[in-house]
Coordinates of C-alpha atoms in Angstrom, one line a residue:
M1 CA 78.0 73.1 187.9
I2 CA 79.2 74.9 184.7
R3 CA 80.2 78.1 184.7
V4 CA 79.3 80.2 181.4
V5 CA 80.8 83.6 180.5
V6 CA 78.5 85.3 177.7
A7 CA 80.7 87.7 174.9
D8 CA 78.6 90.1 172.9
D9 CA 78.4 93.5 172.1
Q10 CA 74.8 93.6 172.4
Q11 CA 72.5 93.2 175.9
L12 CA 69.7 92.0 174.7
I13 CA 71.4 88.1 173.8
R14 CA 73.6 88.9 176.6
A15 CA 69.7 88.2 178.6
G16 CA 68.7 85.8 176.0
F17 CA 71.3 83.9 176.6
R18 CA 71.7 84.2 180.4
A19 CA 68.0 83.6 181.1
L20 CA 68.1 80.5 179.4
L21 CA 70.8 78.7 180.8
D22 CA 70.3 80.1 183.7
A23 CA 67.2 78.2 184.2
E24 CA 69.4 74.6 183.8
P25 CA 70.0 73.4 187.3
D26 CA 73.7 72.7 185.9
I27 CA 74.7 75.2 184.7
D28 CA 75.4 79.4 186.0
V29 CA 76.8 82.1 183.8
V30 CA 79.0 83.9 185.9
G31 CA 79.7 86.4 183.7
E32 CA 79.2 88.9 180.8
A33 CA 81.0 91.4 178.7
S34 CA 80.4 93.1 175.6
T35 CA 84.0 94.0 174.0
G36 CA 86.5 92.2 172.9
V37 CA 88.9 93.1 176.1
D38 CA 86.7 93.0 179.0
A39 CA 85.4 89.6 177.4
V40 CA 89.0 88.4 178.5
A41 CA 89.7 89.9 181.9
R42 CA 86.6 88.9 182.5
V43 CA 87.5 85.1 181.3
R44 CA 90.8 85.3 183.0
D45 CA 89.2 87.0 187.0
L46 CA 86.6 84.1 186.7
R47 CA 88.2 80.7 184.9
P48 CA 85.1 80.0 183.4
D49 CA 84.6 76.6 182.0
V50 CA 83.1 77.9 178.7
V51 CA 82.9 81.2 177.3
L52 CA 80.7 81.8 174.4
M53 CA 81.8 84.3 172.1
D54 CA 80.8 86.9 169.9
I55 CA 82.6 87.3 167.1
R56 CA 81.6 91.1 166.0
M57 CA 82.4 93.2 169.5
P58 CA 84.9 96.3 170.2
D59 CA 87.6 96.9 171.4
G60 CA 89.5 93.9 170.5
D61 CA 86.8 92.0 168.7
G62 CA 85.8 87.7 169.1
L63 CA 88.4 86.4 167.2
W64 CA 91.6 88.3 169.4
A65 CA 90.3 87.7 172.9
T66 CA 90.1 83.3 172.0
E67 CA 93.9 84.1 170.9
Q68 CA 94.5 85.9 173.9
I69 CA 92.4 83.2 176.3
T70 CA 93.9 80.0 173.9
A71 CA 97.1 80.9 174.4
D72 CA 97.3 82.0 178.1
A73 CA 98.4 78.5 179.9
T74 CA 96.3 78.9 183.0
L75 CA 92.9 78.5 180.6
V76 CA 93.7 76.0 179.4
G77 CA 90.6 74.2 180.6
T78 CA 88.0 77.0 179.1
R79 CA 85.9 76.6 176.3
I80 CA 84.9 79.2 173.9
V81 CA 81.9 78.9 171.7
V82 CA 82.6 81.2 168.8
V83 CA 78.3 82.5 168.5
T84 CA 78.1 83.2 164.8
T85 CA 76.7 83.7 161.6
F86 CA 77.8 81.6 158.2
E87 CA 77.5 85.0 155.8
L88 CA 78.7 87.0 157.5
D89 CA 81.7 86.4 159.7
E90 CA 84.6 86.0 157.6
Y91 CA 87.1 85.2 160.3
V92 CA 85.7 82.0 161.5
G93 CA 89.1 79.8 160.3
Q94 CA 90.6 81.5 162.2
A95 CA 89.2 81.2 165.0
I96 CA 89.3 77.9 164.3
A97 CA 93.1 77.9 164.3
A98 CA 92.7 80.2 167.3
G99 CA 90.9 77.8 169.2
A100 CA 87.5 78.5 169.4
S101 CA 86.0 74.8 170.2
G102 CA 82.8 75.0 168.3
F103 CA 80.5 77.4 166.9
L104 CA 76.6 78.5 166.6
V105 CA 74.2 80.3 164.9
K106 CA 72.5 83.3 167.0
D107 CA 69.3 81.2 166.0
T108 CA 70.2 78.6 167.0
E109 CA 67.9 75.6 169.2
P110 CA 67.4 76.6 172.5
V111 CA 67.7 72.6 173.0
E112 CA 71.5 72.9 171.2
L113 CA 72.5 75.9 172.6
I114 CA 72.3 74.2 176.0
R115 CA 73.7 70.8 174.7
S116 CA 76.9 73.0 172.9
V117 CA 77.2 74.1 176.8
R118 CA 77.9 71.2 177.5
I119 CA 79.0 69.0 175.2
A120 CA 82.1 71.7 175.6
A121 CA 82.1 71.2 178.6
A122 CA 82.9 68.1 179.1
G123 CA 85.9 69.0 176.7
D124 CA 85.1 67.8 173.6
A125 CA 84.7 69.5 170.3
L126 CA 81.3 70.4 169.0
L127 CA 81.0 68.8 165.8
S128 CA 78.3 66.6 166.0
P129 CA 75.9 69.4 165.6
S130 CA 75.2 69.3 161.5
V131 CA 75.2 73.5 161.7
T132 CA 78.4 73.1 163.1
R133 CA 79.5 70.0 159.7
R134 CA 78.4 73.3 158.2
L135 CA 80.2 75.5 159.4
L136 CA 83.6 73.4 159.5
E137 CA 82.6 72.8 155.4
R138 CA 82.5 76.1 154.1
I139 CA 85.0 77.3 155.3
A140 CA 87.5 74.2 154.9
G141 CA 88.3 74.8 151.5
R142 CA 89.8 79.1 152.6
L143 CA 92.3 76.3 154.5
H144 CA 95.3 76.2 152.3
A145 CA 97.7 73.1 152.6
S146 CA 99.8 74.7 154.8
V147 CA 101.0 71.9 157.2
P148 CA 103.2 69.4 156.0
S149 CA 101.9 66.3 156.1
R150 CA 105.0 64.4 157.1
L151 CA 103.1 65.8 160.4
I152 CA 100.8 63.3 160.0
E153 CA 103.4 60.7 159.2
V154 CA 103.4 60.1 162.8
L155 CA 99.9 58.6 163.3
T156 CA 99.6 55.2 162.4
D157 CA 97.3 53.6 159.8
R158 CA 94.9 53.1 162.8
E159 CA 95.1 56.7 163.5
R160 CA 95.0 58.1 160.4
E161 CA 91.4 55.7 159.3
V162 CA 90.2 57.9 162.9
M163 CA 91.4 61.2 162.5
V164 CA 89.6 60.6 158.6
L165 CA 86.5 59.7 161.1
V166 CA 86.8 63.0 163.6
A167 CA 86.8 65.4 160.6
E168 CA 84.2 64.2 159.6
G169 CA 82.3 65.3 162.8
L170 CA 81.8 62.0 164.3
S171 CA 81.3 60.7 167.6
N172 CA 83.7 58.2 169.7
D173 CA 81.1 56.3 169.6
E174 CA 80.4 56.4 165.7
I175 CA 84.0 56.0 165.3
G176 CA 84.5 52.6 167.5
A177 CA 80.7 51.8 165.6
R178 CA 81.9 52.3 161.5
L179 CA 85.8 50.9 162.8
F180 CA 84.1 47.7 165.1
L181 CA 85.6 49.1 168.0
S182 CA 84.4 49.9 171.5
P183 CA 84.1 53.4 172.4
L184 CA 86.5 53.4 174.4
T185 CA 89.2 52.3 171.9
A186 CA 88.4 55.1 170.1
K187 CA 88.1 57.6 172.4
T188 CA 91.9 56.3 173.4
H189 CA 93.1 56.6 169.4
V190 CA 91.3 60.2 169.4
S191 CA 93.8 61.2 172.6
R192 CA 96.4 59.3 171.1
I193 CA 96.2 61.6 168.0
L194 CA 96.1 64.8 170.1
A195 CA 99.2 64.2 172.3
K196 CA 101.3 62.8 169.1
L197 CA 100.3 66.6 166.7
G198 CA 100.1 68.2 170.0
A199 CA 96.4 69.6 168.6
R200 CA 94.2 71.5 171.6
D201 CA 90.8 69.6 170.9
R202 CA 89.0 67.6 168.0
V203 CA 88.4 71.0 166.1
Q204 CA 92.2 71.0 166.1
L205 CA 91.8 67.6 164.5
V206 CA 89.7 69.3 161.9
V207 CA 91.7 72.2 160.5
L208 CA 95.2 69.8 160.7
A209 CA 93.3 67.2 158.7
Y210 CA 92.4 69.9 155.9
E211 CA 95.5 71.6 156.2
S212 CA 97.7 68.5 155.6
G213 CA 95.3 67.6 153.1
L214 CA 94.5 63.7 154.6
V215 CA 91.3 64.9 154.6
S216 CA 89.6 67.3 151.2
P217 CA 86.6 69.6 151.1
G218 CA 83.3 67.1 151.7
F219 CA 81.1 66.4 154.8
T220 CA 78.0 64.5 153.9
D221 CA 75.2 64.4 156.4

């Protein structure tokens, strides 16, 4: 059972997400929060698998709450999916750097919301949905080359190839097909890259790929 906490200051949004997710046999909404402070407290108390986190909340916004949760070593198994809009949330890049594992827009299709919760719970970052690719492309131009390129030098040539494809939003299956590797081998490469760079998940690999200059803005669909 995938345990979810919904954090949003709009009761109607919380109720809608709860009704949709609770209807799934493998998903259980175990708690709700209307402020950032409440979200952190609920997550620490309930230890859910996934948090649907609104950025704009009172009393500690979603960005602050994301930072608090991802910095807590006891909550390493909790994945945060930020619920956002392209036009309004200028702090999305900071949320990625803080450890958010994916993004949704509030008017996303119900099937995409359910799928995204399952992807996050499985430990994967939400890089495949086209909405997230566009979002990452949008914020990529705001990232500065602040990570020394020598950080990437610890990677082998093959690992750099894989990291570039991760930054394009490809799944392990897609990476394997592109590089003529099995999906398991592709997954092994991704795991080694995460370990070498000390990254939390694939979203942070995307950030590092841009900040190190390994790739430049411009995803292709």
